[in-house]
Coordinates of C-alpha atoms and ligand atoms in Angstrom, one line a residue:
M1 CA -26.7 119.6 212.2
P2 CA -30.4 119.8 211.1
E3 CA -32.8 121.0 213.8
A4 CA -34.5 118.2 215.8
T5 CA -38.1 117.7 214.7
T6 CA -40.8 115.5 216.1
I7 CA -41.3 112.1 214.6
H8 CA -43.9 109.4 215.0
V9 CA -42.7 105.9 215.7
R10 CA -45.1 102.8 215.6
F11 CA -44.3 99.8 217.8
P12 CA -45.3 96.1 217.1
D13 CA -48.3 96.3 219.4
G14 CA -49.7 99.2 217.3
R15 CA -48.9 101.9 219.8
E16 CA -47.5 105.1 218.5
E17 CA -45.1 107.4 220.3
T18 CA -43.4 110.7 219.5
F19 CA -39.7 111.3 219.6
T20 CA -37.3 113.8 218.2
T21 CA -35.2 112.9 215.2
A22 CA -31.8 111.3 216.0
T23 CA -33.2 109.5 219.0
L24 CA -31.3 106.2 219.4
A25 CA -33.3 103.1 218.5
R26 CA -32.2 101.8 221.9
D27 CA -33.8 104.7 223.8
A28 CA -37.1 104.4 221.8
L29 CA -37.3 100.7 222.5
D30 CA -36.7 101.3 226.2
R31 CA -39.8 103.4 226.2
F32 CA -41.7 100.7 224.3
N33 CA -40.8 97.9 226.7
P34 CA -38.5 98.9 229.6
G35 CA -38.3 95.5 231.1
A36 CA -37.1 93.8 227.9
V37 CA -34.2 96.0 227.1
G38 CA -31.5 93.7 228.4
S39 CA -32.5 91.0 226.0
V40 CA -32.8 93.2 222.9
L41 CA -29.6 93.0 220.7
A42 CA -30.7 95.0 217.7
A43 CA -33.7 96.7 216.2
L44 CA -35.9 96.4 213.1
W45 CA -36.5 99.8 211.5
N46 CA -39.2 99.8 208.8
G47 CA -38.5 96.1 208.5
V48 CA -34.7 96.5 208.1
P49 CA -32.3 95.3 210.9
V50 CA -30.3 98.1 212.4
D51 CA -27.9 98.7 215.4
L52 CA -29.4 99.8 218.7
A53 CA -27.2 102.9 218.3
F54 CA -29.1 103.7 215.0
R55 CA -30.5 107.2 215.1
L56 CA -34.2 107.4 214.0
P57 CA -34.3 109.7 211.0
S58 CA -38.1 110.1 210.3
D59 CA -41.5 108.6 211.0
G60 CA -41.5 104.8 210.8
S61 CA -42.0 101.5 212.6
L62 CA -39.6 100.1 215.2
A63 CA -39.4 96.6 216.7
P64 CA -37.0 94.9 219.0
I65 CA -34.8 92.0 217.8
T66 CA -33.8 89.3 220.4
F67 CA -31.7 86.1 220.2
E68 CA -35.0 84.3 219.9
D69 CA -35.6 85.8 216.5
R70 CA -34.0 84.2 213.5
V71 CA -32.5 87.5 212.4
G72 CA -31.3 88.1 216.0
R73 CA -29.6 84.8 216.1
D74 CA -27.9 85.6 212.8
I75 CA -26.7 89.0 214.1
L76 CA -25.2 87.4 217.2
Q77 CA -23.5 84.7 215.1
H78 CA -22.1 87.3 212.7
S79 CA -20.9 89.6 215.5
S80 CA -19.1 86.5 216.9
A81 CA -17.4 86.1 213.6
H82 CA -16.0 89.7 214.0
L83 CA -14.7 88.7 217.4
V84 CA -12.9 85.7 216.0
A85 CA -11.4 87.9 213.2
K86 CA -10.3 90.5 215.8
G87 CA -8.6 87.7 217.9
L88 CA -7.0 86.1 214.8
V89 CA -5.6 89.4 213.5
E90 CA -4.2 90.2 217.0
T91 CA -2.6 86.7 217.0
I92 CA -1.3 86.7 213.4
P93 CA -1.0 90.4 212.3
D94 CA -0.6 89.7 208.6
A95 CA -3.7 87.6 208.4
R96 CA -6.2 89.0 205.9
P97 CA -9.9 88.5 206.9
T98 CA -12.2 87.8 203.9
H99 CA -15.8 87.3 205.0
G100 CA -17.7 85.8 208.0
P101 CA -21.4 85.0 207.5
P102 CA -23.8 83.3 209.9
T103 CA -24.8 79.8 208.9
D104 CA -27.7 77.5 209.9
D105 CA -25.8 76.2 212.9
G106 CA -23.4 79.0 213.8
F107 CA -20.9 81.0 211.8
Y108 CA -17.5 80.9 210.1
Y109 CA -14.9 83.4 209.0
D110 CA -12.5 82.7 206.1
F111 CA -8.9 84.1 206.3
D112 CA -6.2 84.5 203.8
V113 CA -3.4 83.4 206.1
R114 CA -0.7 80.7 206.5
P115 CA -2.1 77.2 207.4
L116 CA -3.4 77.4 211.0
V117 CA -2.3 75.1 213.8
P118 CA -4.2 74.3 217.0
A119 CA -2.0 76.5 219.1
D120 CA -3.1 79.5 217.0
L121 CA -6.7 78.9 218.1
D122 CA -5.7 78.9 221.8
A123 CA -4.1 82.3 221.2
V124 CA -7.2 83.5 219.4
R125 CA -9.5 82.3 222.2
A126 CA -7.4 84.2 224.8
A127 CA -7.6 87.3 222.7
M128 CA -11.4 86.9 222.4
D129 CA -11.7 86.5 226.1
R130 CA -9.8 89.7 226.6
S131 CA -12.1 91.6 224.3
V132 CA -15.2 90.2 226.0
R133 CA -13.9 91.3 229.4
A134 CA -13.1 94.8 227.9
K135 CA -16.7 95.0 226.6
D136 CA -15.5 96.5 223.3
R137 CA -18.3 98.4 221.6
F138 CA -19.3 97.8 217.9
V139 CA -19.1 101.3 216.5
R140 CA -20.4 102.1 213.0
R141 CA -18.6 104.6 210.8
E142 CA -19.7 105.6 207.3
I143 CA -16.7 106.6 205.1
T144 CA -16.1 107.4 201.5
R145 CA -15.0 104.8 199.0
A146 CA -11.6 106.4 198.7
E147 CA -11.2 106.3 202.5
A148 CA -12.3 102.7 202.6
Q149 CA -9.8 101.8 199.9
A150 CA -7.0 103.4 201.8
L151 CA -8.1 101.7 205.1
F152 CA -8.1 98.2 203.5
S153 CA -5.2 98.8 201.0
K154 CA -3.4 95.7 202.2
N155 CA -6.3 93.4 201.9
P156 CA -7.2 92.5 198.2
H157 CA -10.4 90.6 199.3
K158 CA -11.9 93.7 201.1
L159 CA -10.8 95.9 198.1
R160 CA -12.8 93.5 195.9
Y161 CA -15.9 93.8 198.1
I162 CA -15.5 97.6 198.1
S163 CA -15.4 97.7 194.3
D164 CA -18.8 95.9 194.3
I165 CA -20.4 98.7 196.3
P166 CA -22.2 101.2 193.9
E167 CA -20.2 104.3 193.1
G168 CA -21.1 107.3 195.3
E169 CA -22.5 105.2 198.1
L170 CA -20.9 105.6 201.5
V171 CA -19.1 102.5 202.8
S172 CA -19.8 101.3 206.4
V173 CA -17.1 99.9 208.6
Y174 CA -17.3 98.8 212.2
D175 CA -14.6 99.3 214.9
T176 CA -14.4 96.8 217.7
G177 CA -11.7 98.0 220.0
S178 CA -8.6 98.3 217.8
F179 CA -10.0 96.1 215.0
T180 CA -11.9 97.5 212.0
D181 CA -13.9 95.4 209.6
L182 CA -15.8 96.4 206.4
C183 CA -19.4 95.5 207.1
R184 CA -23.0 96.4 206.4
G185 CA -24.0 95.5 209.9
P186 CA -25.9 95.4 212.2
H187 CA -24.2 93.9 215.2
V188 CA -24.8 93.4 218.9
P189 CA -23.9 96.6 220.9
S190 CA -20.7 95.3 222.4
T191 CA -18.6 92.1 222.9
E192 CA -20.2 91.8 226.3
W193 CA -23.0 90.0 224.3
L194 CA -20.5 87.4 223.1
Q195 CA -19.7 85.6 226.4
G196 CA -21.1 82.4 224.9
V197 CA -18.9 82.3 221.7
H198 CA -17.1 79.0 221.0
I199 CA -14.7 78.1 218.3
L200 CA -15.6 74.7 217.0
G201 CA -12.6 74.1 214.7
F202 CA -10.8 75.1 211.5
S203 CA -10.1 73.7 208.1
A204 CA -8.6 74.7 204.8
I205 CA -11.0 75.5 202.0
A206 CA -10.6 76.1 198.3
P207 CA -10.8 79.8 197.3
E208 CA -13.3 81.0 194.6
D209 CA -10.4 81.7 192.3
P210 CA -8.7 78.3 191.7
T211 CA -5.2 79.9 191.2
A212 CA -5.3 81.6 194.6
P213 CA -4.0 79.9 197.7
A214 CA -6.4 78.0 200.0
L215 CA -8.2 80.0 202.7
Q216 CA -8.4 78.9 206.3
R217 CA -12.0 78.7 207.7
V218 CA -12.6 79.1 211.4
R219 CA -16.0 77.7 212.4
G220 CA -17.9 78.6 215.6
V221 CA -21.2 79.2 217.3
G222 CA -22.4 81.9 219.6
F223 CA -24.9 82.4 222.5
P224 CA -25.7 85.4 224.6
T225 CA -24.6 83.6 227.8
R226 CA -22.0 81.1 228.9
A227 CA -24.8 78.9 230.4
Q228 CA -26.6 78.7 227.0
L229 CA -23.3 77.7 225.4
D230 CA -22.7 75.0 228.0
Q231 CA -26.2 73.7 227.4
Y232 CA -25.6 73.6 223.7
L233 CA -22.3 71.8 224.0
K234 CA -23.9 69.2 226.3
M235 CA -26.7 68.6 223.8
R236 CA -24.2 68.4 220.9
A237 CA -22.2 65.7 222.7
E238 CA -25.5 63.8 223.3
A239 CA -26.5 64.2 219.7
E240 CA -23.1 62.8 218.5
A241 CA -23.6 59.8 220.8
R242 CA -26.9 59.1 219.1
D243 CA -26.0 60.0 215.5
H244 CA -28.3 58.0 213.2
R245 CA -25.5 57.3 210.8
V246 CA -23.6 55.5 213.5
L247 CA -26.7 53.7 214.8
G248 CA -27.6 52.7 211.2
T249 CA -24.4 50.9 210.8
K250 CA -24.3 49.4 214.3
L251 CA -27.9 48.1 214.1
E252 CA -27.5 47.1 210.4
L253 CA -30.4 49.2 209.3
F254 CA -29.0 51.0 206.2
T255 CA -25.7 52.0 204.6
F256 CA -24.2 54.1 201.8
V257 CA -21.5 53.5 199.2
D258 CA -19.3 56.0 197.4
E259 CA -20.7 54.7 194.1
A260 CA -24.2 56.0 194.9
P261 CA -23.7 59.1 197.1
G262 CA -26.9 60.3 198.7
F263 CA -28.8 57.1 197.7
P264 CA -29.6 55.1 200.8
I265 CA -29.1 51.3 200.7
W266 CA -31.7 49.7 203.0
L267 CA -30.5 46.5 204.7
P268 CA -33.0 43.8 205.8
N269 CA -33.4 45.2 209.4
G270 CA -34.1 48.7 208.0
M271 CA -36.7 47.3 205.5
V272 CA -38.6 45.8 208.5
V273 CA -38.9 49.3 209.9
V274 CA -39.9 50.9 206.6
H275 CA -42.6 48.2 206.1
E276 CA -44.0 48.8 209.6
L277 CA -44.1 52.6 209.0
E278 CA -45.9 51.9 205.7
R279 CA -48.3 49.6 207.4
F280 CA -49.1 52.3 210.0
V281 CA -49.7 54.9 207.4
R282 CA -51.7 52.5 205.1
E283 CA -54.1 51.6 207.9
H284 CA -54.9 55.3 208.2
L285 CA -55.2 55.8 204.5
E286 CA -57.7 52.9 204.2
A287 CA -59.8 54.1 207.1
A288 CA -59.8 57.7 205.7
G289 CA -60.9 56.8 202.2
Y290 CA -57.7 57.0 200.2
Q291 CA -56.9 55.0 197.1
E292 CA -53.3 54.0 196.3
I293 CA -51.8 54.6 192.9
R294 CA -48.4 54.1 191.2
T295 CA -47.1 56.4 188.5
P296 CA -43.9 56.4 186.5
L297 CA -40.5 57.6 187.9
L298 CA -39.7 59.3 184.6
F299 CA -41.8 61.7 182.6
A300 CA -40.9 63.6 179.4
Q301 CA -40.0 67.3 179.8
S302 CA -43.4 68.4 178.5
V303 CA -45.1 67.1 181.6
Y304 CA -42.9 69.2 183.8
E305 CA -43.4 72.2 181.6
T306 CA -47.1 71.8 182.3
S307 CA -46.6 71.4 186.0
G308 CA -44.3 74.3 186.2
H309 CA -41.4 72.2 187.6
W310 CA -39.4 72.7 184.4
E311 CA -39.3 76.5 184.9
H312 CA -39.1 76.6 188.7
Y313 CA -37.4 73.4 189.8
R314 CA -35.2 72.0 186.9
E315 CA -31.9 72.7 188.7
D316 CA -33.0 70.3 191.4
M317 CA -33.9 67.5 189.1
F318 CA -32.0 64.5 187.6
L319 CA -32.5 64.4 183.8
S320 CA -32.1 61.5 181.3
E321 CA -31.9 61.4 177.5
V322 CA -34.0 58.6 176.1
E323 CA -34.2 58.2 172.2
G324 CA -33.4 61.8 171.7
R325 CA -36.1 63.1 174.2
T326 CA -35.3 64.6 177.6
F327 CA -36.9 62.9 180.6
G328 CA -36.9 64.0 184.2
W329 CA -36.8 61.8 187.3
K330 CA -39.8 62.9 189.2
P331 CA -38.9 65.1 192.2
M332 CA -42.6 65.1 193.4
N333 CA -45.6 62.9 192.8
C334 CA -47.9 65.7 191.7
P335 CA -47.7 65.3 187.9
G336 CA -48.7 61.6 187.9
S337 CA -51.7 62.2 190.1
M338 CA -52.9 65.1 187.8
L339 CA -52.6 62.8 184.8
I340 CA -54.7 60.1 186.6
F341 CA -57.4 62.6 187.4
R342 CA -57.4 63.8 183.8
S343 CA -57.5 60.3 182.4
R344 CA -61.3 60.4 182.1
A345 CA -64.4 62.6 182.7
R346 CA -64.9 63.2 186.4
S347 CA -68.1 64.0 188.4
Y348 CA -68.5 66.0 191.6
R349 CA -69.7 62.7 193.1
E350 CA -66.1 61.4 193.0
L351 CA -64.8 64.2 195.2
P352 CA -63.0 64.4 197.5
M353 CA -60.8 62.0 195.5
R354 CA -57.8 61.0 197.6
L355 CA -54.8 59.5 195.7
A356 CA -51.9 58.2 197.8
E357 CA -48.5 57.3 196.3
F358 CA -45.4 55.8 197.8
A359 CA -43.0 56.2 194.9
P360 CA -39.3 56.8 195.0
L361 CA -38.5 60.5 194.3
H362 CA -35.2 61.9 193.1
R363 CA -33.9 65.4 193.8
F364 CA -30.5 66.7 193.0
E365 CA -28.8 67.8 196.2
A366 CA -25.2 69.0 195.9
S367 CA -22.8 66.4 197.3
G368 CA -21.6 68.9 200.0
T369 CA -25.1 69.1 201.5
L370 CA -25.7 65.3 201.8
H371 CA -26.1 64.1 205.3
G372 CA -26.9 60.5 206.3
L373 CA -30.7 59.8 205.9
T374 CA -31.7 63.4 206.7
R375 CA -30.5 64.8 203.3
V376 CA -30.6 62.3 200.5
R377 CA -31.1 62.2 196.7
E378 CA -33.6 59.4 196.6
F379 CA -36.5 59.0 199.0
V380 CA -40.1 58.0 199.5
Q381 CA -42.8 60.1 201.0
D382 CA -46.1 59.3 202.6
D383 CA -47.6 61.4 199.8
A384 CA -51.1 62.0 198.7
H385 CA -53.1 64.4 196.4
I386 CA -56.6 65.2 197.4
F387 CA -58.9 66.6 194.6
V388 CA -61.7 68.6 196.1
T389 CA -64.3 71.3 195.4
E390 CA -63.4 74.7 196.8
E391 CA -65.9 74.1 199.7
Q392 CA -64.4 70.8 200.6
A393 CA -60.9 72.1 201.0
E394 CA -61.4 73.4 204.5
P395 CA -63.0 70.3 206.2
E396 CA -60.5 68.1 204.4
I397 CA -57.5 70.0 205.8
R398 CA -59.1 69.9 209.3
T399 CA -59.2 66.1 209.2
L400 CA -55.5 66.1 208.2
L401 CA -54.6 67.9 211.4
D402 CA -56.3 65.1 213.4
W403 CA -54.2 62.6 211.7
I404 CA -51.0 64.6 212.3
E405 CA -51.8 64.7 216.0
R406 CA -52.4 60.9 216.1
A407 CA -49.4 60.1 214.0
F408 CA -46.8 62.2 215.9
S409 CA -48.2 61.3 219.4
T410 CA -47.6 57.6 218.4
F411 CA -43.9 58.5 218.2
R412 CA -44.0 60.8 221.2
L413 CA -42.9 63.7 219.1
E414 CA -44.2 67.3 219.7
W415 CA -45.3 69.1 216.6
S416 CA -46.3 72.6 215.5
C417 CA -47.1 74.3 212.2
E418 CA -45.7 77.0 210.1
L419 CA -47.8 78.8 207.5
S420 CA -45.7 79.8 204.5
T421 CA -47.2 82.4 202.2
R422 CA -46.7 83.7 198.6
P423 CA -43.0 83.8 197.5
A424 CA -41.5 86.4 195.2
K425 CA -41.6 83.9 192.3
F426 CA -45.1 82.5 192.1
L427 CA -47.6 81.0 189.7
G428 CA -51.2 82.4 189.2
E429 CA -53.2 85.3 190.5
K430 CA -52.5 87.2 193.7
E431 CA -56.2 87.1 194.7
V432 CA -56.3 83.3 194.4
W433 CA -53.2 83.0 196.7
D434 CA -54.9 85.3 199.2
K435 CA -57.9 83.1 199.2
A436 CA -55.8 79.9 199.7
E437 CA -53.7 81.5 202.4
A438 CA -56.9 82.6 204.2
T439 CA -58.3 79.1 204.1
L440 CA -55.2 77.6 205.6
E441 CA -55.0 80.2 208.4
R442 CA -58.7 79.7 209.2
V443 CA -58.1 76.0 209.7
L444 CA -55.1 76.6 211.9
K445 CA -56.9 79.2 214.0
A446 CA -59.9 77.0 214.5
S447 CA -57.9 73.9 215.4
G448 CA -56.0 75.6 218.2
V449 CA -52.6 74.1 217.1
K450 CA -49.4 76.0 217.7
Y451 CA -48.4 77.8 214.5
R452 CA -46.4 80.8 213.2
V453 CA -46.4 82.6 209.9
S454 CA -43.4 82.7 207.5
P455 CA -44.1 85.3 204.9
G456 CA -42.8 84.5 201.4
E457 CA -41.7 81.0 202.1
G458 CA -44.5 79.2 200.2
G459 CA -43.9 76.8 197.3
F460 CA -44.0 78.4 193.8
Y461 CA -47.5 77.0 193.1
A462 CA -49.2 77.1 196.5
P463 CA -49.1 78.4 200.1
K464 CA -48.4 75.7 202.6
I465 CA -48.5 74.5 206.2
D466 CA -45.2 73.0 207.1
I467 CA -45.2 70.6 210.0
H468 CA -42.3 70.9 212.4
I469 CA -41.5 68.3 215.1
R470 CA -39.2 68.6 218.2
D471 CA -37.2 65.6 219.2
S472 CA -36.2 64.4 222.7
L473 CA -33.1 66.7 222.6
G474 CA -35.4 69.6 221.8
R475 CA -34.1 69.9 218.2
P476 CA -36.6 71.1 215.6
W477 CA -37.1 69.2 212.3
Q478 CA -39.3 69.8 209.4
T479 CA -41.3 66.8 208.3
G480 CA -44.5 67.0 206.3
T481 CA -46.4 69.7 204.5
I482 CA -49.9 70.5 203.4
Q483 CA -50.3 72.7 200.3
L484 CA -53.6 74.2 199.0
D485 CA -53.1 74.5 195.3
Y486 CA -55.3 76.3 192.7
Q487 CA -52.6 76.4 190.0
M488 CA -51.7 72.9 189.0
P489 CA -55.3 71.8 188.2
L490 CA -55.6 74.8 185.9
R491 CA -52.3 74.1 184.2
F492 CA -53.2 70.4 183.6
G493 CA -56.7 71.4 182.4
L494 CA -58.5 69.4 185.1
A495 CA -62.3 69.5 185.3
Y496 CA -65.2 67.8 186.9
Q497 CA -68.9 68.1 186.2
G498 CA -70.7 69.8 189.0
P499 CA -74.4 69.2 190.1
D500 CA -75.2 72.1 187.8
G501 CA -74.1 70.1 184.8
Q502 CA -71.2 72.6 184.2
L503 CA -67.5 71.9 184.2
H504 CA -65.5 73.2 187.2
T505 CA -61.8 73.2 188.1
P506 CA -61.0 71.2 191.2
V507 CA -58.6 72.4 193.9
V508 CA -55.7 70.1 195.0
V509 CA -54.4 69.5 198.5
H510 CA -50.9 68.1 198.3
R511 CA -50.0 66.6 201.6
T512 CA -47.3 64.5 203.2
I513 CA -47.3 64.0 207.0
L514 CA -44.3 62.1 208.2
G515 CA -42.4 63.5 205.2
T516 CA -39.9 61.1 203.8
W517 CA -39.3 57.7 205.3
E518 CA -35.6 58.4 205.1
R519 CA -35.6 61.7 207.0
F520 CA -38.3 60.6 209.5
F521 CA -36.5 57.4 210.2
G522 CA -33.1 59.2 210.8
V523 CA -34.8 61.7 213.1
L524 CA -36.7 58.9 214.9
L525 CA -33.6 56.9 215.5
E526 CA -31.9 59.8 217.2
H527 CA -35.0 60.8 219.1
V528 CA -35.1 57.3 220.7
A529 CA -31.3 56.8 220.7
G530 CA -31.8 53.6 218.6
R531 CA -34.4 52.2 221.1
L532 CA -37.2 51.8 218.5
P533 CA -40.6 51.2 220.0
P534 CA -41.3 47.4 220.0
W535 CA -43.7 47.6 217.0
L536 CA -40.9 49.1 214.9
A537 CA -38.0 47.0 216.2
P538 CA -36.5 44.7 213.6
L539 CA -36.3 42.0 216.3
Q540 CA -38.8 42.2 219.0
V541 CA -38.0 39.2 221.2
R542 CA -34.8 37.3 221.7
V543 CA -35.1 34.0 223.7
L544 CA -32.0 32.9 225.6
P545 CA -31.8 29.3 226.6
V546 CA -29.5 29.0 229.6
T547 CA -27.9 25.8 228.2
D548 CA -28.4 23.4 225.3
R549 CA -30.9 21.5 227.5
H550 CA -33.3 24.4 227.1
S551 CA -32.8 25.0 223.4
A552 CA -35.8 22.9 222.3
A553 CA -38.1 24.9 224.7
A554 CA -36.6 28.2 223.4
H555 CA -37.3 27.3 219.7
G556 CA -40.8 26.2 220.7
L557 CA -41.5 29.6 222.3
V558 CA -40.1 31.4 219.1
E559 CA -42.5 29.4 217.0
E560 CA -45.4 30.4 219.2
L561 CA -44.4 34.1 219.0
K562 CA -44.0 33.9 215.2
A563 CA -47.5 32.4 215.0
R564 CA -48.7 35.7 216.5
R565 CA -46.8 37.6 213.9
L566 CA -44.1 38.7 216.3
R567 CA -40.5 38.9 215.3
A568 CA -38.5 36.6 217.5
E569 CA -35.4 34.4 217.5
A570 CA -33.6 32.0 219.9
S571 CA -29.9 32.5 220.6
S572 CA -27.3 29.7 220.4
T573 CA -25.6 28.8 223.7
E574 CA -22.0 29.2 222.7
E575 CA -21.5 32.5 224.6
S576 CA -22.1 33.0 228.3
L577 CA -25.6 34.0 229.3
S578 CA -24.4 37.4 230.7
K579 CA -22.6 38.1 227.4
R580 CA -25.8 37.3 225.4
V581 CA -27.9 39.5 227.7
R582 CA -25.4 42.3 227.1
N583 CA -25.4 41.8 223.3
A584 CA -29.2 42.0 223.2
E585 CA -28.9 45.3 225.1
I586 CA -26.4 46.7 222.6
E587 CA -28.6 45.6 219.8
R588 CA -31.5 47.4 221.4
V589 CA -33.8 44.3 221.4
P590 CA -36.9 45.4 223.3
Y591 CA -37.7 42.0 225.0
V592 CA -35.2 39.4 226.2
V593 CA -36.5 36.2 227.9
V594 CA -34.4 33.6 229.7
L595 CA -35.3 30.0 229.8
G596 CA -33.6 27.7 232.4
D597 CA -34.6 24.6 234.3
K598 CA -37.2 26.4 236.5
E599 CA -38.9 28.2 233.5
V600 CA -39.0 25.0 231.4
A601 CA -40.5 23.0 234.2
E602 CA -43.1 25.7 235.1
G603 CA -43.9 26.7 231.5
S604 CA -42.8 30.2 232.4
V605 CA -40.3 32.8 231.2
A606 CA -38.0 35.3 232.9
L607 CA -38.6 38.6 231.0
R608 CA -36.1 41.4 230.8
V609 CA -37.5 44.6 229.3
R610 CA -34.9 46.7 227.5
G611 CA -33.1 49.1 229.8
S612 CA -34.1 47.2 233.0
K613 CA -31.9 44.9 235.0
E614 CA -34.8 43.0 236.5
N615 CA -36.1 39.6 235.5
R616 CA -39.9 39.4 235.6
P617 CA -41.4 36.0 235.9
L618 CA -44.4 35.4 233.7
S619 CA -46.3 32.4 232.4
R620 CA -45.7 31.8 228.7
P621 CA -49.3 32.7 227.7
E622 CA -49.0 35.9 229.8
F623 CA -45.8 36.8 228.2
I624 CA -47.0 36.3 224.6
A625 CA -50.2 38.2 225.3
Y626 CA -48.2 41.1 226.9
V627 CA -45.8 41.5 224.0
H628 CA -48.6 41.1 221.4
D629 CA -50.6 43.8 223.2
R630 CA -47.7 46.3 223.3
V631 CA -46.9 45.7 219.7
T632 CA -50.4 45.9 218.3
K633 CA -51.2 49.0 220.3
R634 CA -47.9 50.6 219.1
E635 CA -47.0 51.4 222.6
F636 CA -43.6 52.5 223.7
D637 CA -41.5 50.5 226.2
P638 CA -38.2 51.7 227.5
Ligands
ZN701 ZN1 -20.3 92.6 210.5
ZN702 ZN1 -47.8 67.3 195.1

């Protein structure tokens, strides 16, 4: 054992403390923030995640990791996968675990085992409960390759992973009670952390080697407490009830067919919503000095070589051969806007030049990742490219933040920003990236909006501000993005004549705010559980005559509403009134009015606002003015 020497450890707040070598990360963190220790599940040592039982070897930096951190969430998911493997091996001793990574929404573990049946999972759950109650510790051991090969001699999958580890390197394994798994780690300290682990289901999956038998995948999700799990399961049930794919069919908004996977088919009701969204955005564009353009869906390969997409984005593009030349379906609108700017000589007097385009874009998404409207292969964005001088970039981005606030508050969506900086693969000079990143951060700081920084997550040509929204179930979604780009104007050779008579290169702000209509619409439908605000509802008013006697008056009212550009229809009287009221509720029609003897005689209506059981008497002019006001102001009603 080497003699303990003094080491210096730096904490996230900049404080430095001295310890002796081999101090546990847990003990050092306890001194950093004694109150927080119960919520710390692992540690970050010089930027690398390690167990709390890790022994500090030298000077370095140390930070706590909690479940709130992305990496902490992943560590807990992955530790949960170990717990499932432990339970499954105890249930079926000849099962061979393969691997069990965290995913975006939980974890899975794949097993080489006979086909599972539901009763197996009950036994696995019971075994997991026992382990949680026993508070089994995750204990790391480092062994030689030969020892590892002996330990996993009956599991060809683990032997294959071991053979991938460089010769001479030690192999780490983790013991959890009587169960041992090959793993790099880190993990939570013990199974006591895994009280909120839940198995969601299992399915057979094809192995990487097509001649091998199918593997059995067990999927699950983990939380540090039972209460957090219960909250999640409740929300999941609520999310299922308002799944936009189900609502889309029920409300006849959009559909999909097997012959065009990932390509949405918009039905007449859905197109009404899309047009209203476009109208909302276009009103802003006009007021803010944008001009609308339309550029081709297909460009020859050379255009993408210039833009950099050919090198960095080709795998995500659809390609077509036309008369022996390769064309790409545009995945983004940028190239067309660049060509328009370059189409003639430009002067500084034309800047900022704001070009908006609502063209269909195509991106190749693997079929396994497609999901309703939220992940599609064809979509339209509220996209624009703003050509500015370097000095104009900052004020221009500031005004964008104002529009973001107005846009999302219209939909009652909370929003925040994420600043994504230079990735490993990037175009251009490091110094230019630093300048662009600094500009974006200055705007964010000055505006006071909520934001966080994601190092290395920028696009290949520019740093960006990603816009995230939170829906009524508290789920986060990414919508729009603002990118400050110095590269593409250079690559396309763009120039404008400055006041000095010299040619200068403009800077481009790429920006989309709502993101894609498709995704935004899918999120919005779930956010409001299908109860679109009246201005977006495909049908705004349904007039219900009590009997045939009242039909003429009902049609008269519909005509008056239509004259005010409101979307209204009168129902027939074949079904009972109560049935028709119920149908309108199911179809989420915002305003339902009933016309009977009394109303026809008085020139009034009985208004039922969606979600309410009350009939409110209003004169016809009052009613029309009320609906017109709610719709034109884009107000919400229940
Ligand atoms: Zn592990
Ligand atoms: Zn762009």
